[in-house]
mmCIF file of C-alpha atoms in Angstrom:
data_model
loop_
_atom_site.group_PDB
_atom_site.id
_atom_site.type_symbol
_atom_site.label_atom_id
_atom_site.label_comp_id
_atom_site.label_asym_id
_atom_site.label_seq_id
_atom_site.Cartn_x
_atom_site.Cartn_y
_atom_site.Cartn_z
ATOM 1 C CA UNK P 1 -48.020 -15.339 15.336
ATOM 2 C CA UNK P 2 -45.243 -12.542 15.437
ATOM 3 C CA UNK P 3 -47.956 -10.437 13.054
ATOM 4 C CA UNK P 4 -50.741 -10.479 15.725
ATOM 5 C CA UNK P 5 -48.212 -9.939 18.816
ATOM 6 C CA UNK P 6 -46.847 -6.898 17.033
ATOM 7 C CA UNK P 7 -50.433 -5.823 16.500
ATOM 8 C CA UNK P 8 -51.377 -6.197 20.114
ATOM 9 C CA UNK P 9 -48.455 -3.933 20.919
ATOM 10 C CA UNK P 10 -49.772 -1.492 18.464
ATOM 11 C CA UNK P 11 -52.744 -1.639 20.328
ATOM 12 C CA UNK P 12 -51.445 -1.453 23.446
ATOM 13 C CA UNK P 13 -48.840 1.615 23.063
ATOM 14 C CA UNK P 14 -52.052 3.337 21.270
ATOM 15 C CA UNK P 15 -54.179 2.616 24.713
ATOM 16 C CA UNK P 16 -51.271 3.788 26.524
ATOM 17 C CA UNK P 17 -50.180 7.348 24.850
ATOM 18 C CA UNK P 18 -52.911 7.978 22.210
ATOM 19 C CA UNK P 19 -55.973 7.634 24.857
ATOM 20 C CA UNK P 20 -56.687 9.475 28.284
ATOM 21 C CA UNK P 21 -53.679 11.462 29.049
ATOM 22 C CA UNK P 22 -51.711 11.164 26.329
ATOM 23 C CA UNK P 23 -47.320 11.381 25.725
ATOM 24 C CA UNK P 24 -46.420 15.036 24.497
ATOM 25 C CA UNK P 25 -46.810 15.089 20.948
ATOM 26 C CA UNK P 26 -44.371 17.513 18.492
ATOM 27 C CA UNK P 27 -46.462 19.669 15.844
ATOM 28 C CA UNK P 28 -45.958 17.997 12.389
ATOM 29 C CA UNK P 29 -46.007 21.428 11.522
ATOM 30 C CA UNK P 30 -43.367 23.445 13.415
ATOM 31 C CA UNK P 31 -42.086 20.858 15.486
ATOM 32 C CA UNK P 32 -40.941 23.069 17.821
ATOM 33 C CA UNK P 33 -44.456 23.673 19.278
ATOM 34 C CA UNK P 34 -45.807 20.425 21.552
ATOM 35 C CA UNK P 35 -49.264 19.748 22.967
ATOM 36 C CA UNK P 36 -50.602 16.912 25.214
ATOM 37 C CA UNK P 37 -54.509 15.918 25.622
ATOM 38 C CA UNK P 38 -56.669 14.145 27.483
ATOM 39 C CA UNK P 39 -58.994 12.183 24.846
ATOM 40 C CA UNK P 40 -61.876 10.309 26.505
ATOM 41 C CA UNK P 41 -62.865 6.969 26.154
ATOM 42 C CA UNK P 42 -65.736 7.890 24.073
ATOM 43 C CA UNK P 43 -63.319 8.751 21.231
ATOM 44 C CA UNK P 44 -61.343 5.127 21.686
ATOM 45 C CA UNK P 45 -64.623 3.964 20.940
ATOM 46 C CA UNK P 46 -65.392 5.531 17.440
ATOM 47 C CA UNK P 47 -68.110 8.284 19.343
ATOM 48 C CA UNK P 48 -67.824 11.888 18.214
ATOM 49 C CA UNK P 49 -66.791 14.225 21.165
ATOM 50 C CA UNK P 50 -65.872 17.701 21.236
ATOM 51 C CA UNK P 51 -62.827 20.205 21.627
ATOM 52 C CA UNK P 52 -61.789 21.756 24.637
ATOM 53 C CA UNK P 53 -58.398 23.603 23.788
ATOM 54 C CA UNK P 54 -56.237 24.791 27.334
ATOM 55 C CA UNK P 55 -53.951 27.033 27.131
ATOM 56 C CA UNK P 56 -51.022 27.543 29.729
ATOM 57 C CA UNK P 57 -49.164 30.774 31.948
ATOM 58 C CA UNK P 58 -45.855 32.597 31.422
ATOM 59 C CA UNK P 59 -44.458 29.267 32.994
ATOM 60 C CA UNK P 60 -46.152 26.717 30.829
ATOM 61 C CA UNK P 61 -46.365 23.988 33.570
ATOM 62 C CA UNK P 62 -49.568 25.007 34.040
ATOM 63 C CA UNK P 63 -50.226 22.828 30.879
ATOM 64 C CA UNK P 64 -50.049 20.133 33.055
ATOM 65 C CA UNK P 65 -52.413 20.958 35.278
ATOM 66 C CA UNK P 66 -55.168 21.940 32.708
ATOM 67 C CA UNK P 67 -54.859 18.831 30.982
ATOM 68 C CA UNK P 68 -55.246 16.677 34.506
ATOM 69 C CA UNK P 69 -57.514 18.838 35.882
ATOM 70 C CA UNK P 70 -59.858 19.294 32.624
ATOM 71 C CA UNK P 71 -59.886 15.383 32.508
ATOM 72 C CA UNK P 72 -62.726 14.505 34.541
ATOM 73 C CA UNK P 73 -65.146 17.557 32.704
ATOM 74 C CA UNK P 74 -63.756 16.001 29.425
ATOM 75 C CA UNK P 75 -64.985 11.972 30.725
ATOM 76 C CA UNK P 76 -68.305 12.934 31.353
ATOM 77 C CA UNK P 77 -69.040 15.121 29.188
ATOM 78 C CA UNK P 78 -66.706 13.434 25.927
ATOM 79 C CA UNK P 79 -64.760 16.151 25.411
ATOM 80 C CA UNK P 80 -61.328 15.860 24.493
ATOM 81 C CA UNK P 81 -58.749 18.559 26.293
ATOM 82 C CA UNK P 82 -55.735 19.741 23.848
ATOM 83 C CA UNK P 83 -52.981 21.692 25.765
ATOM 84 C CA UNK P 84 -50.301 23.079 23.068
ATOM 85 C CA UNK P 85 -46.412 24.595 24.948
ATOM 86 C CA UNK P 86 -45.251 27.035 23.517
ATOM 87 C CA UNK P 87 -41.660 26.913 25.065
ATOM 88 C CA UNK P 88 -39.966 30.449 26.818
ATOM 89 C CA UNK P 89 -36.918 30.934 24.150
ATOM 90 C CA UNK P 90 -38.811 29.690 20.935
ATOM 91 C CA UNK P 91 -36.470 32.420 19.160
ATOM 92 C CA UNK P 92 -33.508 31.907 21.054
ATOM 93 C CA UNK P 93 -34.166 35.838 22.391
ATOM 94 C CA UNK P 94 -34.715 34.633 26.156
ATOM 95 C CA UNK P 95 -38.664 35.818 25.466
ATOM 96 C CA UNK P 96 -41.285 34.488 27.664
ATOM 97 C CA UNK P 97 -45.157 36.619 25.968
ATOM 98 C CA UNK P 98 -44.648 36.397 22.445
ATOM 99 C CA UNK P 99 -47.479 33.922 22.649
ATOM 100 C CA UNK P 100 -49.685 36.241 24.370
ATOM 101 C CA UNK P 101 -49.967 38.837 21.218
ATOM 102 C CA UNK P 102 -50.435 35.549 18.801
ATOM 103 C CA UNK P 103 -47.539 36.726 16.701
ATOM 104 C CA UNK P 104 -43.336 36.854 17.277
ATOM 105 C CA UNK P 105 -41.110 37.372 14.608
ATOM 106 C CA UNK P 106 -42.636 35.308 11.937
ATOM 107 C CA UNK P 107 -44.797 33.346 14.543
ATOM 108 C CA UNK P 108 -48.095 33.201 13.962
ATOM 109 C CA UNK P 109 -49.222 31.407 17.047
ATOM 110 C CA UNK P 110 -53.359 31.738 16.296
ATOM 111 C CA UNK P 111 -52.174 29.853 13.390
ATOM 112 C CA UNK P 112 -49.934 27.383 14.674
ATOM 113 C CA UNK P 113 -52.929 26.367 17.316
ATOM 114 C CA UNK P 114 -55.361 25.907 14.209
ATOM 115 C CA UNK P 115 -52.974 23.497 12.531
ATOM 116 C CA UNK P 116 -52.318 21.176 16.083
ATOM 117 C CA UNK P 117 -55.860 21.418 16.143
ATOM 118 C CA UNK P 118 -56.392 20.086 12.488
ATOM 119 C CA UNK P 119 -53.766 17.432 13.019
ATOM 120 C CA UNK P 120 -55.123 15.924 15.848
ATOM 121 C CA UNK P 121 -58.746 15.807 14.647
ATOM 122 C CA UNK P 122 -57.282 14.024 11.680
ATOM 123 C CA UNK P 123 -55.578 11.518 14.334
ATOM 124 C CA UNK P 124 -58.367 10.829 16.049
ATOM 125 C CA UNK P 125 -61.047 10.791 13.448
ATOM 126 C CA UNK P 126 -62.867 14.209 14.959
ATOM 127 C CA UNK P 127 -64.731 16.752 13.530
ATOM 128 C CA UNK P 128 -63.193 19.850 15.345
ATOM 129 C CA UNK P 129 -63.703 22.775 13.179
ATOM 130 C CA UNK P 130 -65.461 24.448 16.204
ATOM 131 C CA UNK P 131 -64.037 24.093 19.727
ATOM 132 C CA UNK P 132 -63.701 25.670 22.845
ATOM 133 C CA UNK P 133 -60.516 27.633 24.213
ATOM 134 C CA UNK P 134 -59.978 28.648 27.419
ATOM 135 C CA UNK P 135 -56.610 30.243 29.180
ATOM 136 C CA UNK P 136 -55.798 31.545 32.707
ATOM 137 C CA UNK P 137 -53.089 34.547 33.272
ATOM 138 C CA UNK P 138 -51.045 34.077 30.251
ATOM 139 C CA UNK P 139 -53.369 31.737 28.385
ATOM 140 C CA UNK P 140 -55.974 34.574 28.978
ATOM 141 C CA UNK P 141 -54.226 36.907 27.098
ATOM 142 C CA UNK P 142 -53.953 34.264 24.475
ATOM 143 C CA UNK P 143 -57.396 32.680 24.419
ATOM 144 C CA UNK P 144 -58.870 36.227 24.357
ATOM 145 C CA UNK P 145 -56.983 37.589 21.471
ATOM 146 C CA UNK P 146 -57.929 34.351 19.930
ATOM 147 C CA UNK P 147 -62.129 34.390 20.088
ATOM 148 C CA UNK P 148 -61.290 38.018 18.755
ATOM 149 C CA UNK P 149 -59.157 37.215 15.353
ATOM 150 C CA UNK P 150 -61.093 33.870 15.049
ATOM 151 C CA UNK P 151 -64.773 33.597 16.495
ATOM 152 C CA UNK P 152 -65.736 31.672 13.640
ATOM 153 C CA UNK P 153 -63.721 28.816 14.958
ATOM 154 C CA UNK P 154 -65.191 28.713 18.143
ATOM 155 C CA UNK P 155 -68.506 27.627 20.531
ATOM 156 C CA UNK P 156 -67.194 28.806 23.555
ATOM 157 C CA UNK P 157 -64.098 31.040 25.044
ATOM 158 C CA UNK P 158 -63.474 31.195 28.845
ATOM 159 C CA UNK P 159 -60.848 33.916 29.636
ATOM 160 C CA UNK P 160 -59.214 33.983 32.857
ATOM 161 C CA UNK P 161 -57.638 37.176 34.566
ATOM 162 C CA UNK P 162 -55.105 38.233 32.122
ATOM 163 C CA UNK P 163 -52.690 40.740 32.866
ATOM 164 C CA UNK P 164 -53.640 42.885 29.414
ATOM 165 C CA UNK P 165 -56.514 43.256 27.421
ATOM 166 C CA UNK P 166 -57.181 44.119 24.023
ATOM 167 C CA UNK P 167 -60.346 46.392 24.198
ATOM 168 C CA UNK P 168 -62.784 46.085 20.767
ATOM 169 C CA UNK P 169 -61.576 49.884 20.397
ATOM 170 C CA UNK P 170 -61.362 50.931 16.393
ATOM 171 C CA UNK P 171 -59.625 53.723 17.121
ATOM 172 C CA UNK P 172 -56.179 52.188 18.629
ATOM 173 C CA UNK P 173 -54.053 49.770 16.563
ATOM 174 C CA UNK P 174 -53.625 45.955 17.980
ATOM 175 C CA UNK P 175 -52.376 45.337 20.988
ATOM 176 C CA UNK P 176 -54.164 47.666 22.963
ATOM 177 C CA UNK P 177 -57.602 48.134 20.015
ATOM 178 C CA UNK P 178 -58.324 46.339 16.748
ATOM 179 C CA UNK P 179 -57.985 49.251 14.399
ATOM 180 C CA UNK P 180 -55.536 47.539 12.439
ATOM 181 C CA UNK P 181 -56.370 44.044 12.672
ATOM 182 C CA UNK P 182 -57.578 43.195 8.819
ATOM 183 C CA UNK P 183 -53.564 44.345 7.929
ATOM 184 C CA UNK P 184 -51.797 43.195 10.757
ATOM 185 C CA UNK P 185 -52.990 39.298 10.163
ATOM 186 C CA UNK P 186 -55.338 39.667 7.070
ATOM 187 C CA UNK P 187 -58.686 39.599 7.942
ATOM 188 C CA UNK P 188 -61.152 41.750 9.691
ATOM 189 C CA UNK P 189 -62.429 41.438 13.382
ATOM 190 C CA UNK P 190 -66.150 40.442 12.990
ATOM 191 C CA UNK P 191 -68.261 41.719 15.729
ATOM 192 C CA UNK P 192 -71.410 40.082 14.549
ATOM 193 C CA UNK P 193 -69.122 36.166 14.289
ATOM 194 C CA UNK P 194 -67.943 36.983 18.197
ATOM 195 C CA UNK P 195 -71.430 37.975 19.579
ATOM 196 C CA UNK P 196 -71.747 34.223 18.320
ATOM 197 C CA UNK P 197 -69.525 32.842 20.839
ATOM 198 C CA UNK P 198 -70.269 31.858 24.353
ATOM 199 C CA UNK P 199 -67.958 33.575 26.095
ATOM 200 C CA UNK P 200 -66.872 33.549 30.373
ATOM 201 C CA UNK P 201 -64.859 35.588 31.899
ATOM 202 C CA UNK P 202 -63.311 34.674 35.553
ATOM 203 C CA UNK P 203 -61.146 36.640 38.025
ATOM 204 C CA UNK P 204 -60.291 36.335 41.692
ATOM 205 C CA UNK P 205 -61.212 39.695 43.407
ATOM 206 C CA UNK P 206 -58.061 39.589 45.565
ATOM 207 C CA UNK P 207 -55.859 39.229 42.292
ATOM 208 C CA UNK P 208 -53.957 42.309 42.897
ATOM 209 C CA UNK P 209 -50.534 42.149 42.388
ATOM 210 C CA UNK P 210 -49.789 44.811 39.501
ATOM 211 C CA UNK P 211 -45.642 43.969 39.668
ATOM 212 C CA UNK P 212 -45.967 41.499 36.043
ATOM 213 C CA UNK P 213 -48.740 43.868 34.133
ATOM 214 C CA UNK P 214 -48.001 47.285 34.467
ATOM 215 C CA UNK P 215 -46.408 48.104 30.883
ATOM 216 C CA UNK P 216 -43.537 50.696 31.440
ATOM 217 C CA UNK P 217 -42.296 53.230 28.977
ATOM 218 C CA UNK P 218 -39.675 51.091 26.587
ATOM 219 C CA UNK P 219 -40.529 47.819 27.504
ATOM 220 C CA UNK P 220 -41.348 45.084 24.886
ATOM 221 C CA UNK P 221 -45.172 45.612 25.033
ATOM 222 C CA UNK P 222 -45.631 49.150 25.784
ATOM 223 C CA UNK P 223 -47.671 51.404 23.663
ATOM 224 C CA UNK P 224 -49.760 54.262 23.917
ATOM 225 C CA UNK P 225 -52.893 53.268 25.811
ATOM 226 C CA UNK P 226 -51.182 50.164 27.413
ATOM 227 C CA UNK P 227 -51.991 50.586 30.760
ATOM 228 C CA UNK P 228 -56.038 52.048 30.214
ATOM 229 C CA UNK P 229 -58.001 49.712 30.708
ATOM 230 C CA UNK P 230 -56.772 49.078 34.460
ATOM 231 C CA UNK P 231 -54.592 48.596 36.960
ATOM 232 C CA UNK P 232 -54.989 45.130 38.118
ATOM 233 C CA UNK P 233 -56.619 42.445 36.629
ATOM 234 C CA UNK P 234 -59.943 42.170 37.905
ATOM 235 C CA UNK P 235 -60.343 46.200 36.512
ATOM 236 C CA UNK P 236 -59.004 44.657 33.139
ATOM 237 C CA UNK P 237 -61.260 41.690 32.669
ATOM 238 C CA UNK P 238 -64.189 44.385 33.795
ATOM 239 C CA UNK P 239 -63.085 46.619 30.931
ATOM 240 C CA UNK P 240 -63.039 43.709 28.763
ATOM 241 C CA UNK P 241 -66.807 42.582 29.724
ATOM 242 C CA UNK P 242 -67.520 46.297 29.129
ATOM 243 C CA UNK P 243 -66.060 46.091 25.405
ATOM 244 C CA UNK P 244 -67.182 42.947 24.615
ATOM 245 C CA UNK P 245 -70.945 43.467 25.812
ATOM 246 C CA UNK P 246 -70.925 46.726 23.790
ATOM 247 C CA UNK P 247 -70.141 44.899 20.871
ATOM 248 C CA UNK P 248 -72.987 42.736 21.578
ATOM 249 C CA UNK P 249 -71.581 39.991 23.177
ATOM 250 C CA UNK P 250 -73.246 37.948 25.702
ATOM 251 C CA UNK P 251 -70.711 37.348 28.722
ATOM 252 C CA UNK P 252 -71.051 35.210 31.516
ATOM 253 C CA UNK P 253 -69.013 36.586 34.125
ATOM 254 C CA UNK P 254 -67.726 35.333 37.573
ATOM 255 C CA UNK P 255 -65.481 37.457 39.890
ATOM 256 C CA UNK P 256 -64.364 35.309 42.685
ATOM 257 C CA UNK P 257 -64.124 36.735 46.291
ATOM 258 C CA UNK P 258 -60.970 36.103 48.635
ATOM 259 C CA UNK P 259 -59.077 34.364 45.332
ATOM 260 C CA UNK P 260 -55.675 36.181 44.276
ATOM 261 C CA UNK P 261 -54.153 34.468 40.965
ATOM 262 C CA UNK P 262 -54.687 31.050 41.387
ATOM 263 C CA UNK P 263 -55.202 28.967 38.390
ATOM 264 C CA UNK P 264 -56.905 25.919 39.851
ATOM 265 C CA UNK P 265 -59.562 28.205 42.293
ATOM 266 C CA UNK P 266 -60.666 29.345 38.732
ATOM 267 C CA UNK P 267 -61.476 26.561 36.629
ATOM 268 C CA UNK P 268 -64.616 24.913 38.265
ATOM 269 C CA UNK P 269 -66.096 28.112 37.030
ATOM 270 C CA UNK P 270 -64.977 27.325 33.656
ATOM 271 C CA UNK P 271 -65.803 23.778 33.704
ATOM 272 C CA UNK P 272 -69.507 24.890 34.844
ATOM 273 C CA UNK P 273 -69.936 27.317 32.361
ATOM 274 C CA UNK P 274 -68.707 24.900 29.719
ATOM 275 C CA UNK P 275 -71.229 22.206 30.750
ATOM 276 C CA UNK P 276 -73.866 23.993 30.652
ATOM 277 C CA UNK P 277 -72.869 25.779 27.198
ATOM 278 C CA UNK P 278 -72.500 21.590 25.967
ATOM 279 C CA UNK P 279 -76.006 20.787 27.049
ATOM 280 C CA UNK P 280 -77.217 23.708 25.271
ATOM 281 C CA UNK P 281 -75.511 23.353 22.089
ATOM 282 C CA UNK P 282 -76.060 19.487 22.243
ATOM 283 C CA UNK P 283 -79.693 20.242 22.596
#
């Protein structure tokens, strides 16, 4: 009798933080990452649903917000939501965009996202060694510079207004180009995998406010060619469609009037374009 009460709990607690929005779960890996999800009911039921990864801003509470507000696209259209935090301070330095560039230090953030990824497929039984990413502001800058180093990994990238770009340029090393990708994380940037991807790009029109992007002379991110592609971020997502399409990438891409930065004006646009991506892939 105590055995199948003590399963029923099981069960329960699994209902409770495994399923729909689930507790904040520590990377087996580096434990000093986290990432909550939304997993639908279809996957509590043994179905096979997809991979929508969110990433967060500077701030990182956005990370509740994408997961919540990605929940509804992931129901109907079984899709699970995975929202990694990758905490301000990670290296005890005070530094808030090491995520942004994929690597800090010995951080190798594109890689720590593949192995949450991994582990959670493996929790829930999934087949996710092709999902979708998408990232607003400082997520942009992430999920962009992710669909470049890893296309193969990926159906579908929405990118929303980040505050730098890195332009498919083979003339300027990484941040600002990808002339030195292949040494810088060992492998080469594959034009031909990323004109694979479906890829969106969204922006507010009235997103003007240049005080957080502009990269000054001796700050942590400045280089030569920092500032090129733009001043504010609508003129950096343009230059970004611009590089991408001549690279032969198909982008969808939705400029949004009378919205300044705001996350959650953005992501019906994403959740549209990702439905309709679904239904073709599905198909």
């Amino acid at each position: 009798m105590q055995e199948l009460a003590s399963s029923g709990a099981a069960l329960r607690a699994r209902a409770i933080y495994d399923y729909g929005e689930t507790a904040i779960l520590a990377s087996t890996i580096d434990p000093r990452f986290h990432m909550m999800l939304y997993v639908p009911p279809a996957a509590a039921e043994g179905k096979k649903v997809d991979l929508l990864v969110a990433v967060h801003g500077t701030g990182r509470t956005s990370a509740f917000e994408f997961r919540d507000g990605f929940a509804e696209f992931g129901l109907y259209n079984d899709c699970a939501i995975l929202c990694p935090i990758f905490p301000v301070n990670v290296r005890g330095d005070g530094a808030r965009s090491g995520y942004k560039y994929l690597q800090e230090g010995d951080i190798r953030y594109d890689k720590v996202l593949l192995s949450m990824v991994e582990e959670m497929a493996g929790k829930y039984g999934q087949d996710w060694s092709k999902f979708a990413i998408f990232g607003y502001s400082g997520g942009g800058h992430f999920a962009h510079r992710f669909a470049i180093l890893h296309p193969e990994k990926l159906w579908a990238a929405s990118i929303g207004a980040p505050g730098s770009v890195t332009l498919l340029d083979p003339e300027r090393d990484w941040w600002v180009g990808v002339r030195d990708v292949a040494e810088r994380f060992g492998k080469p940037f594959d034009a031909s995998a990323l004109a694979r991807v479906a890829v969106h790009m969204v922006v507010g029109d009235a997103d003007l406010e240049t005080w957080e992007i502009a990269h000054a002379p001796g700050s942590t991110y400045f280089m030569e060619g920092a500032n090129d592609a733009g001043a504010t971020r609508p003129e950096r997502l343009r230059s970004l469609r611009a590089s991408f399409e001549a690279a032969g990438v198909n982008v969808t891409f939705d400029e949004i009037p009378g919205v300044s930065h705001d996350r959650m004006k953005c992501i019906g646009h994403t959740k549209a374009f990702l439905t309709r991506t679904l239904k073709e892939m599905r198909a």
